[in-house]
Amino acid sequence: MSAGAVIEFHNISKHFGGVTAVNELSFTVEPGRVTGFLGPNGAGKTTSLRILLGLVAASSGTATFGGVRYRDLPHPLETVGAALEAASFHPGRTARGHLGVYAIAAGLPRTRVMEVLTQVGLAAHAAQRVGGYSLGMRQRLGLAYALLGDPGVLVLDEPINGLDPEGIRWIRGFLRDMAAEGRTVLVSSHLLSEVAQSVDDVVIIARGELVHLGPLSSLDTDAAPQTIVDSPDRENLAATLTAAGISFSIGRTGLLAATGDPARLGHLAFEAGIELSVLHRQKAGLEDSFLALVGGGHSL
Amino acid sequence: MTMFLRCVSAEFAKIFTTRLWWILAIVLFCYIGLLAGGLAALFAGIQTGVISPDAVNTGGGSTDLGSLPALIYSFASSVGYVFPVLLGALATTGEFRHQTLTPTFLATPRRGLVLGAKTVTLILVGAGFGVVALAASVGLGGGVLSAFGVDALLIDSETWLLVARTLLAMGLWAAIGVGLGVLVPNQVASIVIVLAFTQFVEPLLRLAASFLEVTATIGNFLPGAASDALVGSSFLNLANPSASMPLDWWQGGLVLLGYALVATVIGYAVSWKKDVT
């Protein structure tokens, strides 16, 4: 395994005709950690990753691995392993044949093919034509391609898409293991919940621009606390809240009061002689912070 | 250099890990075998009098066909050339269609090198198709000639020069296929162009061009005509004996090479070096 290198995006912009897909994007990704690259569909994640890998030319800016552009890497597959969202397989080729082609091109020993197929759990299907693969198997084959050169950097675009629950659990452990070995792991997703259990850091983009950067815990804010409260006598409860100047909305399980202080609501109800059936504080989750950052998730 | 050889090796693996090459090779062998064998029987029959000339409508023309073995053997390229073109075009457009350009360019970011390796590989595999086609035209056609008692000229050096030039022509046709593939990356459009041009447009153009001296000269530079000039014999030249002096064999080869290079270089600019999305 080669050492994990720092991935650096420096003022990357990409315009398709008059449309700006990525705008002045700058961030770094550190080795030894799993970094989630998040944003709604169409935010520019895939375009950014393809620029990083030299598949798409940036309109301006540079993206490098340890200071070197992808196309200048002397041994690309042994430095960076990438699995991109698109299923890039000839359906008539077997998994072994598919990986064999690129092992030859990269000058890797042919034994790596079966090693990586075993690693992703596809050894039993190595001689099967890829055209008959399920989406989950294709994802694993894409991952096997990324691992072919035993690279120190992994760039994975939506690797969890299409995996079954067992596969999702497997890949979460896989990502953690890769980072624990000192590799740089950059994983994109449009769903924070998909990767929240595996990532250390998050890079969030929306409409092609960086909106948040930092450790996952930095998303764990509680900007708009709510308390759910309900009573068999809901009308009376509502009147009491109004009288106390606490705004609320009617939710599925009761009234959503705009306060982070359940004790105060309990006291108000007690004083008014109202029986409560529900009273608990609801914390704004990571997902809510994420959605707030990317603009309410209107394009999800 | 080692990088280039690895690329060539990978391109070979791409071709031989899918079924297309042997399906095309089998069809090529059967097609040329039937044509060369059948026509060898017909012409040899006429020449030796086994088949009465009266039984054949020769349109009043001469039944002197020049070197009959060369005519029969040249079917390998004059008819079979469409197969290496198809292989080259499919090998190239398949990369776009199946999005395998992504893993290809990740493994070898130098795209010009990849395209060069693909061209070299297809020239060699195209020559391999030439071997298959010659096995059919010389093997079956020559066998039928011998059976009719016509000298198959198998120990004639002219025959073996024709064989060598046929291999070269088939290789160059595969390179033209690669060029067409990068020029028209849409696989369906590419196949339609190959079939329409080789089976319909070019034969008509060659016929039409032969009516005037000036156009006949231009017609010599059509790829099919250049190929026939390279190989040195073709039934299409027999069909219009009034055609002006064809190109020398080496000129024909250079014209074919020119088509391949021009298409590949333009294709590189219009599709190969563009964003892979």
Coordinates of C-alpha atoms in Angstrom, one line a residue:
Chain A
M1 CA 0.0 0.0 0.0
S2 CA 1.2 3.5 -0.9
A3 CA 1.0 6.2 1.8
G4 CA -2.2 8.1 2.0
A5 CA -1.8 11.5 0.3
V6 CA -3.7 14.7 1.0
I7 CA -6.3 15.5 -1.5
E8 CA -6.5 19.2 -2.3
F9 CA -9.1 21.1 -4.3
H10 CA -7.9 24.6 -5.1
N11 CA -10.4 27.1 -6.5
I12 CA -11.9 24.5 -8.8
S13 CA -14.6 25.9 -11.1
K14 CA -16.4 24.2 -14.0
H15 CA -18.8 25.8 -16.4
F16 CA -20.8 23.7 -18.9
G17 CA -21.8 26.2 -21.5
G18 CA -23.4 29.0 -19.5
V19 CA -24.2 26.8 -16.5
T20 CA -21.8 26.8 -13.5
A21 CA -21.6 23.3 -12.1
V22 CA -18.8 23.9 -9.6
N23 CA -17.8 27.3 -8.4
E24 CA -14.5 28.2 -6.7
L25 CA -14.4 25.0 -4.7
S26 CA -11.5 24.7 -2.2
F27 CA -11.0 22.1 0.5
T28 CA -8.5 19.5 1.6
V29 CA -9.0 15.8 2.6
E30 CA -6.6 14.3 5.2
P31 CA -5.3 10.8 5.3
G32 CA -6.3 8.4 8.1
R33 CA -9.9 9.8 8.1
V34 CA -13.1 9.1 6.2
T35 CA -14.4 12.3 4.7
G36 CA -18.0 12.5 3.5
F37 CA -18.5 14.6 0.4
L38 CA -22.1 15.6 0.7
G39 CA -24.7 17.5 -1.2
P40 CA -28.0 17.0 -2.9
N41 CA -28.2 15.5 -6.4
G42 CA -27.0 18.0 -8.9
A43 CA -24.8 19.8 -6.4
G44 CA -21.7 19.1 -8.4
K45 CA -20.2 16.2 -6.4
T46 CA -19.6 13.9 -9.4
T47 CA -18.3 16.7 -11.5
S48 CA -15.8 17.7 -8.8
L49 CA -14.6 14.1 -8.4
R50 CA -14.2 13.6 -12.1
I51 CA -12.1 16.8 -12.2
L52 CA -10.0 15.5 -9.4
L53 CA -9.4 12.3 -11.4
G54 CA -8.6 14.1 -14.6
L55 CA -11.6 12.8 -16.4
V56 CA -13.2 16.2 -16.7
A57 CA -11.1 19.3 -17.4
A58 CA -11.7 22.1 -14.8
S59 CA -12.5 25.6 -16.3
S60 CA -10.1 26.9 -13.7
G61 CA -8.3 25.8 -10.5
T62 CA -6.3 22.7 -9.7
A63 CA -7.0 19.5 -7.8
T64 CA -4.1 17.4 -6.6
F65 CA -3.0 14.3 -4.6
G66 CA -0.1 15.3 -2.4
G67 CA 0.5 18.2 -4.8
V68 CA 0.5 16.1 -8.0
R69 CA -2.3 16.2 -10.6
Y70 CA -3.9 12.8 -11.3
R71 CA -2.6 12.8 -14.9
D72 CA 1.0 13.4 -13.7
L73 CA 0.9 10.5 -11.2
P74 CA 3.6 8.0 -12.2
H75 CA 1.6 5.1 -11.0
P76 CA -2.1 6.2 -10.9
L77 CA -3.8 3.0 -9.8
E78 CA -1.3 2.4 -7.1
T79 CA -1.7 5.9 -5.7
V80 CA -5.4 6.5 -6.1
G81 CA -8.3 4.1 -6.3
A82 CA -11.6 5.4 -7.7
A83 CA -15.0 4.0 -8.0
L84 CA -17.4 6.3 -9.8
E85 CA -21.1 6.2 -9.9
A86 CA -21.6 5.2 -13.5
A87 CA -21.5 1.5 -14.2
S88 CA -18.4 1.4 -16.4
F89 CA -18.4 -2.2 -17.5
H90 CA -18.6 -4.1 -20.8
P91 CA -21.6 -6.4 -20.1
G92 CA -20.0 -9.2 -22.1
R93 CA -16.8 -9.3 -20.0
T94 CA -16.4 -11.4 -16.9
A95 CA -15.4 -9.7 -13.6
R96 CA -12.0 -11.3 -13.9
G97 CA -11.6 -10.3 -17.5
H98 CA -12.7 -6.7 -16.7
L99 CA -10.2 -6.3 -13.9
G100 CA -7.5 -8.2 -15.8
V101 CA -7.6 -5.5 -18.6
Y102 CA -6.8 -2.7 -16.2
A103 CA -4.3 -4.8 -14.2
I104 CA -2.3 -5.2 -17.4
A105 CA -2.6 -1.5 -18.3
A106 CA -1.3 -0.5 -14.9
G107 CA 1.4 -3.1 -14.9
L108 CA 0.0 -4.8 -11.8
P109 CA 0.5 -8.6 -11.0
R110 CA -2.5 -10.6 -12.3
T111 CA -2.9 -12.2 -8.9
R112 CA -4.3 -8.9 -7.7
V113 CA -7.5 -9.6 -9.7
M114 CA -8.6 -12.5 -7.6
E115 CA -7.3 -10.9 -4.4
V116 CA -9.5 -7.8 -4.8
L117 CA -12.5 -9.9 -6.0
T118 CA -12.1 -11.9 -2.8
Q119 CA -11.8 -8.7 -0.7
V120 CA -15.2 -7.4 -2.0
G121 CA -16.9 -10.8 -1.8
L122 CA -17.2 -11.5 -5.5
A123 CA -14.7 -14.4 -5.8
A124 CA -17.5 -16.8 -6.5
H125 CA -18.8 -14.7 -9.4
A126 CA -15.4 -13.9 -10.9
A127 CA -16.1 -16.0 -14.1
Q128 CA -19.6 -14.6 -14.5
R129 CA -20.3 -12.0 -17.2
V130 CA -20.9 -8.6 -15.6
G131 CA -24.1 -8.1 -17.7
G132 CA -25.8 -10.5 -15.3
Y133 CA -24.7 -8.7 -12.2
S134 CA -27.1 -7.0 -9.8
L135 CA -26.6 -3.3 -8.9
G136 CA -25.1 -4.3 -5.6
M137 CA -22.6 -6.6 -7.3
R138 CA -21.6 -3.9 -9.8
Q139 CA -20.9 -1.6 -6.9
R140 CA -18.7 -4.2 -5.3
L141 CA -16.9 -4.7 -8.7
G142 CA -16.4 -0.9 -8.9
L143 CA -14.8 -1.1 -5.5
A144 CA -12.7 -4.0 -6.5
Y145 CA -11.4 -1.9 -9.4
A146 CA -10.5 0.9 -6.9
L147 CA -8.6 -1.5 -4.8
L148 CA -6.6 -3.1 -7.6
G149 CA -3.4 -1.1 -7.1
D150 CA -3.7 -1.2 -3.3
P151 CA -3.8 2.6 -3.3
G152 CA -3.3 5.0 -0.4
V153 CA -6.2 7.2 -1.5
L154 CA -9.7 6.0 -2.2
V155 CA -12.2 8.2 -4.0
L156 CA -15.7 6.6 -4.0
D157 CA -18.7 8.2 -5.6
E158 CA -22.0 7.1 -4.0
P159 CA -20.6 3.6 -3.1
I160 CA -23.6 2.8 -0.9
N161 CA -26.2 3.3 -3.7
G162 CA -27.9 0.1 -4.5
L163 CA -26.4 -2.0 -1.7
D164 CA -28.6 -4.3 0.4
P165 CA -28.6 -3.8 4.2
E166 CA -25.9 -6.4 4.6
G167 CA -23.8 -4.7 2.0
I168 CA -24.3 -1.3 3.6
R169 CA -23.1 -2.7 6.9
W170 CA -20.1 -4.3 5.2
I171 CA -19.1 -1.1 3.4
R172 CA -19.3 1.0 6.6
G173 CA -16.8 -1.3 8.2
F174 CA -14.7 -1.3 5.1
L175 CA -14.4 2.5 5.0
R176 CA -13.4 2.6 8.7
D177 CA -10.8 -0.1 8.1
M178 CA -9.3 1.7 5.1
A179 CA -9.0 4.9 7.1
A180 CA -7.6 3.0 10.1
E181 CA -4.8 1.7 7.8
G182 CA -3.8 5.3 7.1
R183 CA -5.5 5.7 3.8
T184 CA -7.2 8.9 2.6
V185 CA -10.9 8.1 2.1
L186 CA -13.2 10.5 0.3
V187 CA -16.8 9.2 -0.1
S188 CA -19.6 11.1 -1.7
S189 CA -23.3 10.7 -0.9
H190 CA -26.5 12.7 -1.3
L191 CA -27.8 11.3 2.0
L192 CA -26.0 12.2 5.2
S193 CA -27.7 9.4 7.0
E194 CA -26.0 6.9 4.7
V195 CA -22.6 7.8 5.7
A196 CA -23.1 9.5 9.1
Q197 CA -22.0 6.3 10.9
S198 CA -18.7 6.1 8.9
V199 CA -17.4 9.6 8.4
D200 CA -15.1 11.7 10.5
D201 CA -15.2 14.8 8.5
V202 CA -17.8 16.3 6.2
V203 CA -17.5 18.6 3.1
I204 CA -20.9 19.8 2.1
I205 CA -21.6 21.5 -1.2
A206 CA -24.8 22.9 -2.7
R207 CA -25.3 24.4 -6.1
G208 CA -21.6 23.8 -6.8
E209 CA -20.4 25.8 -3.8
L210 CA -18.9 24.8 -0.5
V211 CA -21.4 25.4 2.3
H212 CA -19.8 23.6 5.2
L213 CA -16.5 22.0 6.1
G214 CA -15.5 20.4 9.4
P215 CA -15.7 17.3 11.6
L216 CA -19.1 15.5 11.6
S217 CA -19.7 16.8 15.2
S218 CA -19.8 20.3 13.8
L219 CA -23.1 19.5 12.3
D220 CA -24.5 18.4 15.6
T221 CA -25.9 21.8 16.5
D222 CA -29.2 22.6 18.1
A223 CA -30.2 25.8 16.5
A224 CA -34.0 25.3 16.6
P225 CA -35.0 23.1 19.5
Q226 CA -38.5 21.8 19.7
T227 CA -40.6 20.1 22.3
I228 CA -43.5 17.8 21.5
V229 CA -46.4 18.2 23.9
D230 CA -49.9 16.7 23.8
S231 CA -53.0 16.4 25.9
P232 CA -56.4 14.7 25.6
D233 CA -57.6 18.3 25.9
R234 CA -55.5 19.6 23.1
E235 CA -57.6 22.8 22.6
N236 CA -57.0 23.9 26.2
L237 CA -53.3 23.1 25.9
A238 CA -53.1 25.2 22.8
A239 CA -54.8 28.1 24.4
T240 CA -52.4 27.9 27.4
L241 CA -49.3 27.9 25.1
T242 CA -50.7 30.8 23.2
A243 CA -51.3 32.7 26.5
A244 CA -47.7 32.0 27.6
G245 CA -46.4 33.3 24.3
I246 CA -45.0 30.0 23.1
S247 CA -45.4 29.5 19.4
F248 CA -46.2 26.0 18.1
S249 CA -47.4 24.0 15.2
I250 CA -49.5 20.9 15.0
G251 CA -47.5 17.8 14.3
R252 CA -48.4 14.2 13.8
T253 CA -47.8 13.2 17.4
G254 CA -48.9 16.4 19.1
L255 CA -48.1 20.1 19.3
L256 CA -44.5 21.1 18.3
A257 CA -43.7 23.9 20.7
A258 CA -40.8 26.2 19.8
T259 CA -38.9 25.7 23.1
G260 CA -36.1 23.6 24.3
D261 CA -37.4 23.5 27.9
P262 CA -39.9 20.7 28.5
A263 CA -40.0 21.5 32.3
R264 CA -41.5 24.9 31.6
L265 CA -44.3 23.4 29.5
G266 CA -45.0 20.8 32.2
H267 CA -45.3 23.5 34.8
L268 CA -47.6 25.6 32.6
A269 CA -49.8 22.5 32.1
F270 CA -49.8 21.7 35.8
E271 CA -50.8 25.2 36.7
A272 CA -53.6 25.2 34.2
G273 CA -54.7 21.8 35.4
I274 CA -54.2 20.1 32.0
E275 CA -53.4 16.4 31.8
L276 CA -50.5 15.7 29.5
S277 CA -50.2 12.6 27.4
V278 CA -46.9 13.5 25.7
L279 CA -44.0 15.6 26.7
H280 CA -40.5 15.3 25.3
R281 CA -37.8 17.3 23.8
Q282 CA -36.9 16.8 20.2
K283 CA -33.4 17.5 19.2
A284 CA -32.7 18.8 15.7
G285 CA -30.6 15.9 14.2
L286 CA -27.6 15.9 11.9
E287 CA -30.0 15.5 8.9
D288 CA -31.8 18.7 9.8
S289 CA -28.6 20.6 10.0
F290 CA -27.6 19.1 6.7
L291 CA -30.8 20.0 5.0
A292 CA -30.7 23.5 6.4
L293 CA -27.2 23.9 5.0
V294 CA -28.1 22.7 1.5
G295 CA -31.1 24.8 1.3
G296 CA -34.0 22.8 2.7
G297 CA -33.3 19.9 0.5
H298 CA -35.6 21.3 -2.2
S299 CA -33.9 19.2 -4.9
L300 CA -33.8 16.0 -3.0
Chain B
M1 CA 7.8 2.6 -24.0
T2 CA 6.9 -0.1 -21.4
M3 CA 3.8 2.0 -20.7
F4 CA 2.9 1.8 -24.4
L5 CA 3.5 -1.9 -24.5
R6 CA 1.3 -2.4 -21.4
C7 CA -1.4 -0.3 -23.1
V8 CA -1.2 -2.5 -26.3
S9 CA -1.3 -5.6 -24.1
A10 CA -4.4 -4.2 -22.3
E11 CA -6.1 -3.4 -25.6
F12 CA -5.5 -7.0 -26.8
A13 CA -7.1 -8.2 -23.5
K14 CA -10.1 -6.0 -24.2
I15 CA -10.7 -7.6 -27.5
F16 CA -10.1 -11.2 -26.5
T17 CA -12.2 -11.0 -23.3
T18 CA -15.4 -10.4 -25.2
R19 CA -17.1 -12.5 -27.8
L20 CA -17.2 -10.1 -30.7
W21 CA -13.9 -11.0 -32.3
W22 CA -14.6 -14.7 -32.8
I23 CA -18.1 -14.2 -33.9
L24 CA -16.9 -11.7 -36.6
A25 CA -14.1 -14.1 -37.5
I26 CA -16.4 -17.0 -38.0
V27 CA -18.9 -15.0 -40.1
L28 CA -15.9 -13.6 -42.1
F29 CA -14.6 -17.1 -42.8
C30 CA -17.9 -18.5 -43.9
Y31 CA -18.8 -15.5 -46.1
I32 CA -15.4 -15.4 -47.9
G33 CA -15.3 -19.2 -48.1
L34 CA -18.7 -19.4 -49.7
L35 CA -17.9 -16.6 -52.1
A36 CA -14.4 -17.7 -53.0
G37 CA -15.3 -21.3 -53.2
G38 CA -18.5 -20.8 -55.2
L39 CA -17.0 -18.4 -57.7
A40 CA -13.8 -20.5 -58.0
A41 CA -16.0 -23.4 -59.0
L42 CA -18.0 -21.2 -61.5
F43 CA -15.0 -19.5 -63.2
A44 CA -12.8 -22.6 -63.1
G45 CA -15.7 -24.6 -64.6
I46 CA -16.0 -22.1 -67.4
Q47 CA -12.3 -21.9 -68.0
T48 CA -11.9 -25.7 -68.2
G49 CA -15.1 -26.2 -70.2
V50 CA -16.7 -28.2 -67.5
I51 CA -19.4 -25.6 -67.5
S52 CA -20.4 -24.6 -71.1
P53 CA -19.9 -20.9 -71.7
D54 CA -23.3 -20.9 -73.4
A55 CA -24.9 -21.9 -70.0
V56 CA -23.6 -18.6 -68.5
N57 CA -24.8 -15.2 -69.5
T58 CA -21.5 -13.4 -69.9
G59 CA -23.2 -10.4 -71.5
G60 CA -21.1 -11.0 -74.6
G61 CA -18.0 -10.0 -72.7
S62 CA -14.8 -11.9 -72.6
T63 CA -14.5 -14.9 -70.3
D64 CA -10.8 -14.1 -70.0
L65 CA -10.5 -13.1 -66.4
G66 CA -6.8 -12.6 -66.1
S67 CA -5.3 -14.4 -63.2
L68 CA -8.1 -16.4 -61.8
P69 CA -6.4 -17.4 -58.6
A70 CA -5.5 -13.8 -57.8
L71 CA -9.1 -12.8 -58.4
I72 CA -10.4 -15.5 -56.1
Y73 CA -7.8 -14.9 -53.4
S74 CA -8.4 -11.1 -53.4
F75 CA -12.0 -11.7 -52.1
A76 CA -10.3 -11.9 -48.7
S77 CA -9.9 -8.1 -48.8
S78 CA -12.1 -6.8 -51.6
V79 CA -15.2 -8.2 -49.9
G80 CA -13.9 -9.1 -46.4
Y81 CA -12.5 -5.6 -45.5
V82 CA -15.8 -4.6 -43.9
F83 CA -15.0 -7.0 -41.0
P84 CA -11.9 -5.4 -39.6
V85 CA -13.5 -2.0 -40.1
L86 CA -16.5 -3.2 -38.0
L87 CA -14.2 -4.6 -35.3
G88 CA -12.2 -1.4 -35.1
A89 CA -15.3 0.8 -34.9
L90 CA -17.0 -1.5 -32.4
A91 CA -13.9 -1.7 -30.2
T92 CA -13.7 2.1 -30.1
T93 CA -17.4 3.0 -29.8
G94 CA -17.9 0.3 -27.2
E95 CA -15.6 2.3 -24.9
F96 CA -18.0 5.2 -25.1
R97 CA -21.1 3.1 -25.0
H98 CA -20.2 1.1 -22.0
Q99 CA -18.4 4.0 -20.3
T100 CA -15.2 2.0 -20.1
L101 CA -13.3 5.1 -20.9
T102 CA -13.5 5.9 -17.2
P103 CA -11.5 2.9 -15.9
T104 CA -9.3 3.1 -19.0
F105 CA -8.2 6.7 -18.5
L106 CA -7.9 6.1 -14.7
A107 CA -5.4 3.3 -15.4
T108 CA -3.7 5.3 -18.2
P109 CA -4.3 9.0 -17.9
R110 CA -2.3 9.7 -21.1
R111 CA -5.2 9.5 -23.6
G112 CA -3.1 9.9 -26.8
L113 CA -1.1 6.9 -25.7
V114 CA -4.3 4.8 -25.2
L115 CA -5.6 5.7 -28.7
G116 CA -2.2 4.9 -30.2
A117 CA -2.1 1.6 -28.5
K118 CA -5.7 0.8 -29.7
T119 CA -4.7 1.6 -33.3
V120 CA -1.6 -0.6 -33.1
T121 CA -3.6 -3.4 -31.5
L122 CA -6.4 -3.2 -34.1
I123 CA -3.9 -3.2 -37.0
L124 CA -2.5 -6.5 -35.7
V125 CA -5.9 -8.0 -35.0
G126 CA -7.1 -6.7 -38.4
A127 CA -4.1 -8.5 -40.0
G128 CA -5.3 -11.6 -38.0
F129 CA -8.7 -11.2 -39.6
G130 CA -6.7 -11.1 -42.9
V131 CA -5.3 -14.5 -42.0
V132 CA -8.8 -15.8 -41.4
A133 CA -10.1 -14.3 -44.7
L134 CA -7.1 -15.7 -46.6
A135 CA -7.6 -19.1 -45.1
A136 CA -11.1 -19.0 -46.6
S137 CA -10.2 -17.5 -50.0
V138 CA -6.9 -19.3 -50.6
G139 CA -7.7 -22.4 -48.7
L140 CA -11.2 -23.1 -50.0
G141 CA -11.0 -21.1 -53.2
G142 CA -7.6 -22.5 -54.1
G143 CA -8.8 -26.0 -53.2
V144 CA -11.7 -25.7 -55.5
L145 CA -9.5 -24.4 -58.3
S146 CA -7.2 -27.3 -57.9
A147 CA -10.1 -29.7 -57.9
F148 CA -11.1 -28.3 -61.3
G149 CA -7.5 -28.8 -62.5
V150 CA -6.7 -25.1 -62.6
D151 CA -3.3 -24.2 -61.3
A152 CA -3.9 -22.5 -57.9
L153 CA -0.4 -20.8 -58.2
L154 CA 0.3 -21.6 -54.6
I155 CA 4.0 -21.7 -55.2
D156 CA 3.9 -18.5 -57.2
S157 CA 5.7 -15.6 -55.5
E158 CA 3.0 -13.2 -56.9
T159 CA 0.4 -15.1 -54.9
W160 CA 2.4 -14.7 -51.7
L161 CA 2.9 -11.0 -52.3
L162 CA -0.8 -10.7 -52.7
V163 CA -1.3 -12.5 -49.4
A164 CA 1.2 -10.2 -47.7
R165 CA -0.5 -7.1 -49.1
T166 CA -3.9 -8.4 -48.1
L167 CA -2.7 -8.7 -44.5
L168 CA -1.5 -5.1 -44.6
A169 CA -4.8 -3.9 -46.1
M170 CA -6.9 -5.7 -43.5
G171 CA -4.8 -4.2 -40.7
L172 CA -5.1 -0.7 -42.2
W173 CA -8.9 -1.2 -42.5
A174 CA -9.1 -2.0 -38.8
A175 CA -7.2 1.3 -38.1
I176 CA -9.7 3.1 -40.2
G177 CA -12.4 1.5 -38.1
V178 CA -10.8 3.0 -34.9
G179 CA -10.6 6.4 -36.6
L180 CA -14.3 6.2 -37.5
G181 CA -15.1 5.1 -34.0
V182 CA -13.5 8.2 -32.4
L183 CA -15.0 10.4 -35.2
V184 CA -18.5 9.0 -34.6
P185 CA -18.6 7.7 -31.1
N186 CA -22.3 6.7 -31.3
Q187 CA -22.1 3.0 -31.9
V188 CA -25.3 2.6 -33.9
A189 CA -24.4 5.6 -36.2
S190 CA -20.9 4.2 -36.6
I191 CA -22.2 0.7 -37.7
V192 CA -24.7 2.3 -40.1
I193 CA -22.0 4.4 -41.7
V194 CA -19.7 1.4 -42.1
L195 CA -22.4 -0.8 -43.7
A196 CA -23.9 1.9 -45.8
F197 CA -20.6 3.2 -47.1
T198 CA -18.9 -0.1 -47.8
Q199 CA -21.8 -2.0 -49.1
F200 CA -23.6 0.7 -51.0
V201 CA -22.2 4.2 -51.3
E202 CA -18.6 3.5 -52.2
P203 CA -19.3 0.8 -54.9
L204 CA -21.8 3.3 -56.5
L205 CA -19.3 6.1 -56.3
R206 CA -16.6 3.9 -57.9
L207 CA -18.9 3.0 -60.7
A208 CA -20.0 6.5 -61.3
A209 CA -16.5 7.9 -61.1
S210 CA -15.3 5.5 -63.8
F211 CA -17.5 7.2 -66.5
L212 CA -15.1 10.2 -66.9
E213 CA -11.4 10.3 -67.0
V214 CA -11.1 13.1 -64.4
T215 CA -13.5 11.5 -61.9
A216 CA -11.9 8.1 -62.5
T217 CA -8.6 9.5 -61.2
I218 CA -10.4 10.9 -58.1
G219 CA -12.2 7.6 -57.7
N220 CA -8.9 5.9 -57.4
F221 CA -8.5 7.6 -54.0
L222 CA -11.7 6.2 -52.6
P223 CA -10.7 3.9 -49.7
G224 CA -12.0 0.8 -51.3
A225 CA -10.3 1.5 -54.6
A226 CA -7.0 2.3 -52.7
S227 CA -7.4 -1.0 -50.9
D228 CA -7.8 -2.9 -54.2
A229 CA -4.8 -1.1 -55.6
L230 CA -2.8 -2.1 -52.6
V231 CA -3.8 -5.8 -52.8
G232 CA -3.5 -5.7 -56.6
S233 CA -6.6 -7.5 -57.8
S234 CA -10.3 -7.1 -57.3
F235 CA -13.5 -8.1 -59.0
L236 CA -14.6 -4.5 -58.9
N237 CA -11.7 -3.6 -61.2
L238 CA -12.9 -6.3 -63.6
A239 CA -16.4 -4.8 -63.4
N240 CA -15.2 -1.6 -64.9
P241 CA -12.2 -2.4 -67.1
S242 CA -12.3 1.1 -68.6
A243 CA -11.2 2.6 -65.3
S244 CA -8.1 4.7 -65.5
M245 CA -4.8 3.3 -64.3
P246 CA -5.2 2.4 -60.7
L247 CA -2.7 3.5 -58.0
D248 CA 0.4 1.6 -57.4
W249 CA 0.2 -0.8 -54.5
W250 CA 2.2 1.3 -52.2
Q251 CA 0.2 4.4 -53.1
G252 CA -2.9 2.5 -52.3
G253 CA -1.4 1.6 -48.9
L254 CA -0.5 5.2 -48.2
V255 CA -4.0 6.4 -49.1
L256 CA -5.5 3.9 -46.7
L257 CA -3.0 4.9 -44.0
G258 CA -3.9 8.5 -44.7
Y259 CA -7.6 7.9 -44.1
A260 CA -6.9 6.1 -40.9
L261 CA -4.6 8.8 -39.6
V262 CA -6.8 11.7 -40.5
A263 CA -9.9 10.1 -39.0
T264 CA -8.1 9.2 -35.8
V265 CA -6.4 12.6 -35.3
I266 CA -9.7 14.5 -35.9
G267 CA -11.6 12.0 -33.7
Y268 CA -9.0 12.4 -30.9
A269 CA -9.8 16.1 -30.9
V270 CA -13.6 15.9 -31.2
S271 CA -14.3 13.0 -28.8
W272 CA -11.3 11.2 -27.2
K273 CA -9.8 14.1 -25.3
K274 CA -13.2 15.6 -24.3
D275 CA -14.7 15.3 -20.7
V276 CA -15.6 11.8 -19.7
T277 CA -18.9 12.2 -17.8

